[in-house]
């Protein structure tokens, strides 16, 4: 089987509510997603999606994906998409780094492998594990009562894990955390996610003042070294997210006992092939995982759910559904909110495809 054509589609995803990233980063109202279709000489096609969470969240931006795909695509023609490790080697040779450019191609290859073998992607990633996958919310920074109202809205839809974004100053964050912790819906779990907005001094003061709160603290600071300093001066469980880009980053974090878990996003690490290796290491050494993507439609969400579904339940924490925060739904099928939990589709491949009528013409076709 050979890849004979690569089609790239751009899609604007309006957010239901504007989203603000703390730390002076941009407020944004829509996402720009890129969908990729790989066609093969045997008539099987696969889909993948890459959608950064705006341009200020990670070293990734929508036009970078499209330029990178233009660079990569010619070298992928003729490759067998079922050989996912080989395809990744080809991409890493043609364009070192830039993992976010490669994830849509990689995911589309897994979709094809599933369709070609008659298996859902979760079964190719190690096998469907028992139990549903829990969905977690993403609560933008705001004044505490407004954040609580947002949590209550998600709670009404079945959500039991809430990721509250903080990072607007020590006193305000302490107040925010205490306010939310006292009023969380019964049975809910709280993550305090600074998204790198604190410097170590701020993180340490906030975390020391809120030690009685049962919560995970996620990605307190910008760099790994800063996070490690916070780690060594505090006692709460820590999740690392934006700074784990490679397998080597994870090995180092484990060696330093820097965290109890990570946020694993296929788009950040380069797709399902590399995310699976990171997942395997986490399971081997006892780190917990939030497995979700950086953004996008139900297509990107479903790809992440397949990996989560193939991860033993005790290691997985939550998955975030970007598609529940946008105003369009161009995807047929896919993993959906079943009252706060979800399940990977059982059909071959991802079990999620765009409705062609919603996509329009491709912005780029190679092959
Ligand atoms: Mg995070």
mmCIF file of C-alpha atoms and ligand atoms in Angstrom:
data_model
loop_
_atom_site.group_PDB
_atom_site.id
_atom_site.type_symbol
_atom_site.label_atom_id
_atom_site.label_comp_id
_atom_site.label_asym_id
_atom_site.label_seq_id
_atom_site.Cartn_x
_atom_site.Cartn_y
_atom_site.Cartn_z
ATOM 1 C CA UNK A 1 0.000 0.000 0.000
ATOM 2 C CA UNK A 2 1.316 3.431 -0.944
ATOM 3 C CA UNK A 3 0.357 7.016 -0.174
ATOM 4 C CA UNK A 4 -0.594 8.593 -3.507
ATOM 5 C CA UNK A 5 -2.193 11.891 -2.494
ATOM 6 C CA UNK A 6 -2.102 14.236 0.493
ATOM 7 C CA UNK A 7 -4.900 16.803 0.823
ATOM 8 C CA UNK A 8 -4.784 19.598 3.388
ATOM 9 C CA UNK A 9 -7.918 21.432 4.550
ATOM 10 C CA UNK A 10 -8.137 24.538 6.727
ATOM 11 C CA UNK A 11 -11.032 24.902 9.127
ATOM 12 C CA UNK A 12 -11.951 27.772 11.463
ATOM 13 C CA UNK A 13 -13.425 26.648 14.783
ATOM 14 C CA UNK A 14 -15.278 29.430 16.658
ATOM 15 C CA UNK A 15 -15.156 28.968 20.441
ATOM 16 C CA UNK A 16 -18.469 29.067 22.296
ATOM 17 C CA UNK A 17 -16.850 31.498 24.757
ATOM 18 C CA UNK A 18 -13.653 33.528 24.363
ATOM 19 C CA UNK A 19 -10.704 31.890 26.106
ATOM 20 C CA UNK A 20 -8.028 33.721 28.017
ATOM 21 C CA UNK A 21 -4.584 32.312 28.697
ATOM 22 C CA UNK A 22 -3.160 33.758 31.875
ATOM 23 C CA UNK A 23 0.229 35.414 32.139
ATOM 24 C CA UNK A 24 -0.557 38.176 29.655
ATOM 25 C CA UNK A 25 -0.972 35.803 26.756
ATOM 26 C CA UNK A 26 -3.679 36.308 24.198
ATOM 27 C CA UNK A 27 -7.368 36.094 24.606
ATOM 28 C CA UNK A 28 -8.785 34.295 21.572
ATOM 29 C CA UNK A 29 -12.186 33.563 20.116
ATOM 30 C CA UNK A 30 -11.484 30.915 17.514
ATOM 31 C CA UNK A 31 -9.050 28.161 16.620
ATOM 32 C CA UNK A 32 -7.539 27.398 13.231
ATOM 33 C CA UNK A 33 -7.474 23.684 12.550
ATOM 34 C CA UNK A 34 -5.772 21.734 9.771
ATOM 35 C CA UNK A 35 -7.219 18.447 8.565
ATOM 36 C CA UNK A 36 -5.212 16.054 6.439
ATOM 37 C CA UNK A 37 -6.485 13.254 4.223
ATOM 38 C CA UNK A 38 -4.085 10.601 2.970
ATOM 39 C CA UNK A 39 -5.256 8.616 -0.060
ATOM 40 C CA UNK A 40 -3.636 5.308 -0.978
ATOM 41 C CA UNK A 41 -3.288 3.267 -4.146
ATOM 42 C CA UNK A 42 -5.590 0.630 -2.611
ATOM 43 C CA UNK A 43 -8.505 2.998 -2.176
ATOM 44 C CA UNK A 44 -8.199 3.286 1.619
ATOM 45 C CA UNK A 45 -8.042 6.843 2.972
ATOM 46 C CA UNK A 46 -7.161 8.136 6.427
ATOM 47 C CA UNK A 47 -7.757 11.400 8.279
ATOM 48 C CA UNK A 48 -5.736 13.322 10.830
ATOM 49 C CA UNK A 49 -6.046 16.723 12.474
ATOM 50 C CA UNK A 50 -3.642 19.270 13.929
ATOM 51 C CA UNK A 51 -4.988 22.263 15.847
ATOM 52 C CA UNK A 52 -2.793 24.302 18.181
ATOM 53 C CA UNK A 53 -4.496 25.994 21.135
ATOM 54 C CA UNK A 54 -3.953 29.419 19.610
ATOM 55 C CA UNK A 55 -0.437 30.570 18.752
ATOM 56 C CA UNK A 56 0.694 31.517 22.266
ATOM 57 C CA UNK A 57 0.258 28.209 24.089
ATOM 58 C CA UNK A 58 3.086 26.139 22.594
ATOM 59 C CA UNK A 59 5.830 26.687 20.002
ATOM 60 C CA UNK A 60 3.242 25.817 17.358
ATOM 61 C CA UNK A 61 0.952 27.862 15.114
ATOM 62 C CA UNK A 62 -1.578 27.025 12.393
ATOM 63 C CA UNK A 63 0.325 28.478 9.443
ATOM 64 C CA UNK A 64 3.423 26.644 10.641
ATOM 65 C CA UNK A 65 1.578 23.353 10.249
ATOM 66 C CA UNK A 66 0.527 24.182 6.718
ATOM 67 C CA UNK A 67 4.014 25.329 5.663
ATOM 68 C CA UNK A 68 5.528 22.257 7.292
ATOM 69 C CA UNK A 69 3.135 19.915 5.510
ATOM 70 C CA UNK A 70 4.105 21.475 2.189
ATOM 71 C CA UNK A 71 7.709 20.672 3.056
ATOM 72 C CA UNK A 72 7.018 17.099 4.195
ATOM 73 C CA UNK A 73 4.373 15.894 1.790
ATOM 74 C CA UNK A 74 6.462 15.175 -1.348
ATOM 75 C CA UNK A 75 8.728 12.777 0.595
ATOM 76 C CA UNK A 76 5.731 10.870 1.936
ATOM 77 C CA UNK A 77 4.338 9.944 -1.471
ATOM 78 C CA UNK A 78 5.073 6.273 -2.113
ATOM 79 C CA UNK A 79 5.462 5.412 1.580
ATOM 80 C CA UNK A 80 3.364 2.621 3.105
ATOM 81 C CA UNK A 81 1.163 4.377 5.710
ATOM 82 C CA UNK A 82 0.755 1.137 7.698
ATOM 83 C CA UNK A 83 4.463 1.264 8.592
ATOM 84 C CA UNK A 84 4.009 3.988 11.150
ATOM 85 C CA UNK A 85 7.550 3.922 12.575
ATOM 86 C CA UNK A 86 9.011 4.110 9.064
ATOM 87 C CA UNK A 87 6.762 7.054 8.169
ATOM 88 C CA UNK A 88 7.961 8.837 11.329
ATOM 89 C CA UNK A 89 11.590 8.217 10.412
ATOM 90 C CA UNK A 90 10.949 9.653 6.951
ATOM 91 C CA UNK A 91 9.336 12.754 8.461
ATOM 92 C CA UNK A 92 12.055 13.234 11.101
ATOM 93 C CA UNK A 93 14.744 12.939 8.438
ATOM 94 C CA UNK A 94 13.046 15.396 6.086
ATOM 95 C CA UNK A 95 12.250 17.932 8.815
ATOM 96 C CA UNK A 96 13.963 17.531 12.189
ATOM 97 C CA UNK A 97 11.918 18.789 15.138
ATOM 98 C CA UNK A 98 8.579 20.506 14.490
ATOM 99 C CA UNK A 99 6.572 17.627 16.006
ATOM 100 C CA UNK A 100 3.276 19.526 15.753
ATOM 101 C CA UNK A 101 3.595 19.588 11.961
ATOM 102 C CA UNK A 102 3.752 15.792 11.817
ATOM 103 C CA UNK A 103 0.938 14.659 14.079
ATOM 104 C CA UNK A 104 -1.912 14.908 11.537
ATOM 105 C CA UNK A 105 0.040 12.759 9.062
ATOM 106 C CA UNK A 106 0.864 10.221 11.755
ATOM 107 C CA UNK A 107 -2.752 10.043 12.973
ATOM 108 C CA UNK A 108 -4.011 9.579 9.406
ATOM 109 C CA UNK A 109 -1.574 6.662 9.020
ATOM 110 C CA UNK A 110 -3.061 4.986 12.126
ATOM 111 C CA UNK A 111 -6.547 5.554 10.702
ATOM 112 C CA UNK A 112 -5.478 3.769 7.519
ATOM 113 C CA UNK A 113 -3.800 0.945 9.444
ATOM 114 C CA UNK A 114 -7.040 0.416 11.359
ATOM 115 C CA UNK A 115 -9.179 0.412 8.236
ATOM 116 C CA UNK A 116 -6.754 -1.923 6.453
ATOM 117 C CA UNK A 117 -6.750 -4.431 9.318
ATOM 118 C CA UNK A 118 -10.383 -4.029 10.393
ATOM 119 C CA UNK A 119 -9.384 -2.900 13.893
ATOM 120 C CA UNK A 120 -10.122 0.254 15.896
ATOM 121 C CA UNK A 121 -7.000 2.310 16.586
ATOM 122 C CA UNK A 122 -7.180 1.576 20.337
ATOM 123 C CA UNK A 123 -6.649 -2.110 19.569
ATOM 124 C CA UNK A 124 -3.571 -1.251 17.511
ATOM 125 C CA UNK A 125 -2.186 0.858 20.371
ATOM 126 C CA UNK A 126 -2.084 -2.102 22.746
ATOM 127 C CA UNK A 127 -5.732 -3.071 23.071
ATOM 128 C CA UNK A 128 -8.936 -1.648 24.462
ATOM 129 C CA UNK A 129 -8.812 -1.549 28.270
ATOM 130 C CA UNK A 130 -11.911 -1.969 30.438
ATOM 131 C CA UNK A 131 -13.758 1.094 31.653
ATOM 132 C CA UNK A 132 -14.807 4.399 30.197
ATOM 133 C CA UNK A 133 -12.444 7.338 29.758
ATOM 134 C CA UNK A 134 -13.245 10.296 32.054
ATOM 135 C CA UNK A 135 -13.588 13.716 30.409
ATOM 136 C CA UNK A 136 -12.135 16.790 32.106
ATOM 137 C CA UNK A 137 -13.133 20.406 31.705
ATOM 138 C CA UNK A 138 -10.921 23.405 30.956
ATOM 139 C CA UNK A 139 -11.899 26.428 33.049
ATOM 140 C CA UNK A 140 -10.402 29.738 31.838
ATOM 141 C CA UNK A 141 -9.016 32.242 34.339
ATOM 142 C CA UNK A 142 -11.674 34.589 35.682
ATOM 143 C CA UNK A 143 -12.926 35.875 38.992
ATOM 144 C CA UNK A 144 -13.641 32.972 41.363
ATOM 145 C CA UNK A 145 -17.487 33.047 41.216
ATOM 146 C CA UNK A 146 -17.407 33.033 37.408
ATOM 147 C CA UNK A 147 -14.956 30.110 37.399
ATOM 148 C CA UNK A 148 -17.260 28.239 39.779
ATOM 149 C CA UNK A 149 -20.236 28.904 37.501
ATOM 150 C CA UNK A 150 -18.254 27.436 34.597
ATOM 151 C CA UNK A 151 -17.393 24.369 36.682
ATOM 152 C CA UNK A 152 -21.067 23.969 37.583
ATOM 153 C CA UNK A 153 -22.053 24.160 33.907
ATOM 154 C CA UNK A 154 -19.662 21.318 33.115
ATOM 155 C CA UNK A 155 -20.755 19.407 36.198
ATOM 156 C CA UNK A 156 -24.322 19.522 34.865
ATOM 157 C CA UNK A 157 -23.036 17.753 31.742
ATOM 158 C CA UNK A 158 -21.478 14.990 33.823
ATOM 159 C CA UNK A 159 -17.907 16.266 34.153
ATOM 160 C CA UNK A 160 -16.117 15.174 37.343
ATOM 161 C CA UNK A 161 -12.567 16.462 36.695
ATOM 162 C CA UNK A 162 -12.038 20.205 36.365
ATOM 163 C CA UNK A 163 -8.843 21.935 35.271
ATOM 164 C CA UNK A 164 -8.959 25.474 36.616
ATOM 165 C CA UNK A 165 -6.513 27.883 34.996
ATOM 166 C CA UNK A 166 -4.670 30.210 37.359
ATOM 167 C CA UNK A 167 -1.685 32.548 37.220
ATOM 168 C CA UNK A 168 -2.823 36.105 37.847
ATOM 169 C CA UNK A 169 -0.837 36.831 41.016
ATOM 170 C CA UNK A 170 -0.136 35.192 44.368
ATOM 171 C CA UNK A 171 -2.952 36.659 46.469
ATOM 172 C CA UNK A 172 -5.555 36.319 43.705
ATOM 173 C CA UNK A 173 -4.563 32.715 43.006
ATOM 174 C CA UNK A 174 -4.646 31.696 46.669
ATOM 175 C CA UNK A 175 -8.110 33.219 46.961
ATOM 176 C CA UNK A 176 -9.221 31.533 43.725
ATOM 177 C CA UNK A 177 -7.982 28.090 44.766
ATOM 178 C CA UNK A 178 -9.493 28.259 48.246
ATOM 179 C CA UNK A 179 -12.790 29.581 46.900
ATOM 180 C CA UNK A 180 -13.102 26.784 44.338
ATOM 181 C CA UNK A 181 -11.873 24.020 46.667
ATOM 182 C CA UNK A 182 -14.516 24.880 49.257
ATOM 183 C CA UNK A 183 -17.336 24.865 46.724
ATOM 184 C CA UNK A 184 -16.489 22.079 44.270
ATOM 185 C CA UNK A 185 -19.426 19.820 43.375
ATOM 186 C CA UNK A 186 -19.375 16.601 45.437
ATOM 187 C CA UNK A 187 -17.251 13.870 43.904
ATOM 188 C CA UNK A 188 -15.247 16.257 41.722
ATOM 189 C CA UNK A 189 -11.487 16.343 41.299
ATOM 190 C CA UNK A 190 -9.590 19.612 40.880
ATOM 191 C CA UNK A 191 -6.499 20.448 38.855
ATOM 192 C CA UNK A 192 -4.834 23.825 39.300
ATOM 193 C CA UNK A 193 -3.171 24.545 35.959
ATOM 194 C CA UNK A 194 -0.875 27.576 35.792
ATOM 195 C CA UNK A 195 0.055 26.917 32.164
ATOM 196 C CA UNK A 196 3.591 28.219 32.936
ATOM 197 C CA UNK A 197 2.354 31.594 34.214
ATOM 198 C CA UNK A 198 4.161 31.556 37.584
ATOM 199 C CA UNK A 199 7.800 32.135 38.370
ATOM 200 C CA UNK A 200 9.099 29.801 41.106
ATOM 201 C CA UNK A 201 8.625 32.368 43.872
ATOM 202 C CA UNK A 202 4.930 32.723 43.020
ATOM 203 C CA UNK A 203 4.334 29.003 42.577
ATOM 204 C CA UNK A 204 5.980 28.133 45.888
ATOM 205 C CA UNK A 205 4.051 30.782 47.816
ATOM 206 C CA UNK A 206 0.697 29.797 46.296
ATOM 207 C CA UNK A 207 1.271 26.082 46.786
ATOM 208 C CA UNK A 208 2.504 26.433 50.365
ATOM 209 C CA UNK A 209 -0.546 28.544 51.239
ATOM 210 C CA UNK A 210 -2.953 25.965 49.770
ATOM 211 C CA UNK A 211 -1.378 22.745 51.032
ATOM 212 C CA UNK A 212 -4.645 21.578 52.606
ATOM 213 C CA UNK A 213 -6.380 21.546 49.204
ATOM 214 C CA UNK A 214 -6.504 18.137 47.515
ATOM 215 C CA UNK A 215 -5.525 19.083 43.976
ATOM 216 C CA UNK A 216 -2.952 18.415 41.307
ATOM 217 C CA UNK A 217 -0.805 21.396 40.333
ATOM 218 C CA UNK A 218 -0.026 21.475 36.639
ATOM 219 C CA UNK A 219 2.840 23.097 34.763
ATOM 220 C CA UNK A 220 3.606 25.820 37.322
ATOM 221 C CA UNK A 221 6.446 27.540 35.433
ATOM 222 C CA UNK A 222 7.885 28.165 32.001
ATOM 223 C CA UNK A 223 10.991 25.968 32.112
ATOM 224 C CA UNK A 224 11.799 22.507 33.372
ATOM 225 C CA UNK A 225 14.406 23.886 35.782
ATOM 226 C CA UNK A 226 11.912 26.289 37.303
ATOM 227 C CA UNK A 227 9.334 23.502 37.698
ATOM 228 C CA UNK A 228 11.973 21.337 39.384
ATOM 229 C CA UNK A 229 12.748 24.132 41.837
ATOM 230 C CA UNK A 230 9.035 24.344 42.682
ATOM 231 C CA UNK A 231 8.878 20.594 42.988
ATOM 232 C CA UNK A 232 11.670 20.514 45.545
ATOM 233 C CA UNK A 233 10.101 23.258 47.648
ATOM 234 C CA UNK A 234 6.500 21.979 47.763
ATOM 235 C CA UNK A 235 4.586 18.803 48.598
ATOM 236 C CA UNK A 236 1.564 18.626 46.275
ATOM 237 C CA UNK A 237 1.351 16.243 43.304
ATOM 238 C CA UNK A 238 2.594 17.879 40.102
ATOM 239 C CA UNK A 239 1.647 17.272 36.504
ATOM 240 C CA UNK A 240 3.983 18.432 33.739
ATOM 241 C CA UNK A 241 2.417 19.297 30.404
ATOM 242 C CA UNK A 242 3.847 21.866 27.978
ATOM 243 C CA UNK A 243 7.521 21.065 28.636
ATOM 244 C CA UNK A 244 7.351 17.340 27.857
ATOM 245 C CA UNK A 245 8.009 17.314 24.125
ATOM 246 C CA UNK A 246 10.077 14.161 23.702
ATOM 247 C CA UNK A 247 10.674 10.750 25.213
ATOM 248 C CA UNK A 248 13.958 12.129 26.542
ATOM 249 C CA UNK A 249 12.136 14.948 28.365
ATOM 250 C CA UNK A 250 10.044 12.325 30.133
ATOM 251 C CA UNK A 251 13.026 10.147 31.047
ATOM 252 C CA UNK A 252 14.707 13.160 32.622
ATOM 253 C CA UNK A 253 11.550 14.119 34.551
ATOM 254 C CA UNK A 254 11.259 10.580 35.883
ATOM 255 C CA UNK A 255 14.933 10.476 36.834
ATOM 256 C CA UNK A 256 14.515 13.725 38.784
ATOM 257 C CA UNK A 257 11.162 12.585 40.272
ATOM 258 C CA UNK A 258 9.818 15.880 38.966
ATOM 259 C CA UNK A 259 6.132 14.902 38.704
ATOM 260 C CA UNK A 260 3.413 12.347 39.451
ATOM 261 C CA UNK A 261 1.977 12.541 35.980
ATOM 262 C CA UNK A 262 1.987 14.325 32.641
ATOM 263 C CA UNK A 263 -0.371 15.830 30.121
ATOM 264 C CA UNK A 264 0.148 13.867 26.911
ATOM 265 C CA UNK A 265 -1.002 15.631 23.764
ATOM 266 C CA UNK A 266 -0.364 13.897 20.432
ATOM 267 C CA UNK A 267 -0.052 17.202 18.573
ATOM 268 C CA UNK A 268 2.661 18.409 20.940
ATOM 269 C CA UNK A 269 4.787 15.258 20.750
ATOM 270 C CA UNK A 270 4.322 14.486 17.030
ATOM 271 C CA UNK A 271 1.350 12.108 16.821
ATOM 272 C CA UNK A 272 0.141 8.784 18.172
ATOM 273 C CA UNK A 273 3.338 6.860 17.372
ATOM 274 C CA UNK A 274 5.449 9.002 19.687
ATOM 275 C CA UNK A 275 2.640 9.505 22.206
ATOM 276 C CA UNK A 276 2.317 5.740 22.550
ATOM 277 C CA UNK A 277 6.015 5.394 23.452
ATOM 278 C CA UNK A 278 5.616 8.095 26.086
ATOM 279 C CA UNK A 279 2.454 6.410 27.388
ATOM 280 C CA UNK A 280 4.299 3.083 27.661
ATOM 281 C CA UNK A 281 7.117 4.653 29.693
ATOM 282 C CA UNK A 282 4.618 6.333 32.040
ATOM 283 C CA UNK A 283 2.824 3.040 32.666
ATOM 284 C CA UNK A 284 6.121 1.264 33.243
ATOM 285 C CA UNK A 285 7.292 3.725 35.916
ATOM 286 C CA UNK A 286 3.920 4.604 37.470
ATOM 287 C CA UNK A 287 3.161 8.090 36.151
ATOM 288 C CA UNK A 288 -0.437 9.133 35.549
ATOM 289 C CA UNK A 289 -1.627 10.587 32.272
ATOM 290 C CA UNK A 290 -4.083 13.115 30.976
ATOM 291 C CA UNK A 291 -4.353 12.063 27.338
ATOM 292 C CA UNK A 292 -5.970 14.675 25.098
ATOM 293 C CA UNK A 293 -4.974 16.849 22.189
ATOM 294 C CA UNK A 294 -4.070 20.539 21.980
ATOM 295 C CA UNK A 295 -7.369 21.417 20.310
ATOM 296 C CA UNK A 296 -9.543 20.691 17.314
ATOM 297 C CA UNK A 297 -12.730 18.908 16.349
ATOM 298 C CA UNK A 298 -14.009 15.531 17.500
ATOM 299 C CA UNK A 299 -11.469 14.010 15.072
ATOM 300 C CA UNK A 300 -8.419 15.109 17.096
ATOM 301 C CA UNK A 301 -10.250 14.355 20.346
ATOM 302 C CA UNK A 302 -11.096 10.848 19.139
ATOM 303 C CA UNK A 303 -7.498 10.055 18.194
ATOM 304 C CA UNK A 304 -6.426 10.924 21.754
ATOM 305 C CA UNK A 305 -9.293 8.893 23.228
ATOM 306 C CA UNK A 306 -8.073 5.812 21.352
ATOM 307 C CA UNK A 307 -4.720 6.101 23.135
ATOM 308 C CA UNK A 308 -6.433 6.753 26.472
ATOM 309 C CA UNK A 309 -8.732 3.758 25.944
ATOM 310 C CA UNK A 310 -5.668 1.572 25.356
ATOM 311 C CA UNK A 311 -4.082 2.764 28.620
ATOM 312 C CA UNK A 312 -4.763 0.872 31.887
ATOM 313 C CA UNK A 313 -7.449 2.746 33.850
ATOM 314 C CA UNK A 314 -5.358 3.338 36.974
ATOM 315 C CA UNK A 315 -2.810 5.339 34.978
ATOM 316 C CA UNK A 316 -5.191 7.518 33.018
ATOM 317 C CA UNK A 317 -6.727 10.530 34.657
ATOM 318 C CA UNK A 318 -8.779 12.561 32.206
ATOM 319 C CA UNK A 319 -9.185 13.575 28.604
ATOM 320 C CA UNK A 320 -10.289 17.043 27.541
ATOM 321 C CA UNK A 321 -12.837 17.496 24.733
ATOM 322 C CA UNK A 322 -12.062 20.614 22.720
ATOM 323 C CA UNK A 323 -15.000 19.796 20.470
ATOM 324 C CA UNK A 324 -17.362 20.502 23.363
ATOM 325 C CA UNK A 325 -16.065 24.103 23.430
ATOM 326 C CA UNK A 326 -16.563 25.007 19.750
ATOM 327 C CA UNK A 327 -19.602 26.042 17.753
ATOM 328 C CA UNK A 328 -19.194 23.722 14.768
ATOM 329 C CA UNK A 329 -19.223 19.947 14.540
ATOM 330 C CA UNK A 330 -18.026 18.794 11.126
ATOM 331 C CA UNK A 331 -17.222 15.248 12.289
ATOM 332 C CA UNK A 332 -19.325 12.154 11.685
ATOM 333 C CA UNK A 333 -18.904 9.579 14.454
ATOM 334 C CA UNK A 334 -16.086 9.854 16.954
ATOM 335 C CA UNK A 335 -15.783 9.688 20.724
ATOM 336 C CA UNK A 336 -18.496 11.774 22.392
ATOM 337 C CA UNK A 337 -19.536 12.901 25.868
ATOM 338 C CA UNK A 338 -21.581 10.127 27.439
ATOM 339 C CA UNK A 339 -22.349 11.986 30.652
ATOM 340 C CA UNK A 340 -18.818 12.878 31.724
ATOM 341 C CA UNK A 341 -17.147 9.827 30.236
ATOM 342 C CA UNK A 342 -16.374 8.648 26.740
ATOM 343 C CA UNK A 343 -15.381 5.519 24.835
ATOM 344 C CA UNK A 344 -13.224 4.954 21.769
ATOM 345 C CA UNK A 345 -15.325 3.952 18.745
ATOM 346 C CA UNK A 346 -15.300 0.240 17.901
ATOM 347 C CA UNK A 347 -15.277 0.662 14.134
ATOM 348 C CA UNK A 348 -12.065 0.168 12.103
ATOM 349 C CA UNK A 349 -9.603 3.061 12.202
ATOM 350 C CA UNK A 350 -10.424 6.185 14.199
ATOM 351 C CA UNK A 351 -14.173 5.831 13.679
ATOM 352 C CA UNK A 352 -14.384 9.577 13.002
ATOM 353 C CA UNK A 353 -14.362 11.419 9.681
ATOM 354 C CA UNK A 354 -15.192 14.933 8.525
ATOM 355 C CA UNK A 355 -18.414 15.484 6.634
ATOM 356 C CA UNK A 356 -16.975 16.431 3.203
ATOM 357 C CA UNK A 357 -19.704 19.051 2.725
ATOM 358 C CA UNK A 358 -18.328 21.073 5.656
ATOM 359 C CA UNK A 359 -14.718 21.216 4.490
ATOM 360 C CA UNK A 360 -14.860 22.906 1.090
ATOM 361 C CA UNK A 361 -11.890 22.668 -1.238
ATOM 362 C CA UNK A 362 -8.454 21.644 0.040
ATOM 363 C CA UNK A 363 -5.913 24.449 0.450
ATOM 364 C CA UNK A 364 -3.135 22.142 -0.712
ATOM 365 C CA UNK A 365 -3.052 18.870 -2.666
ATOM 366 C CA UNK A 366 0.174 16.968 -3.267
ATOM 367 C CA UNK A 367 0.179 13.890 -5.491
HETATM 368 MG MG1 LIG B 1 -2.281 21.876 30.969
#
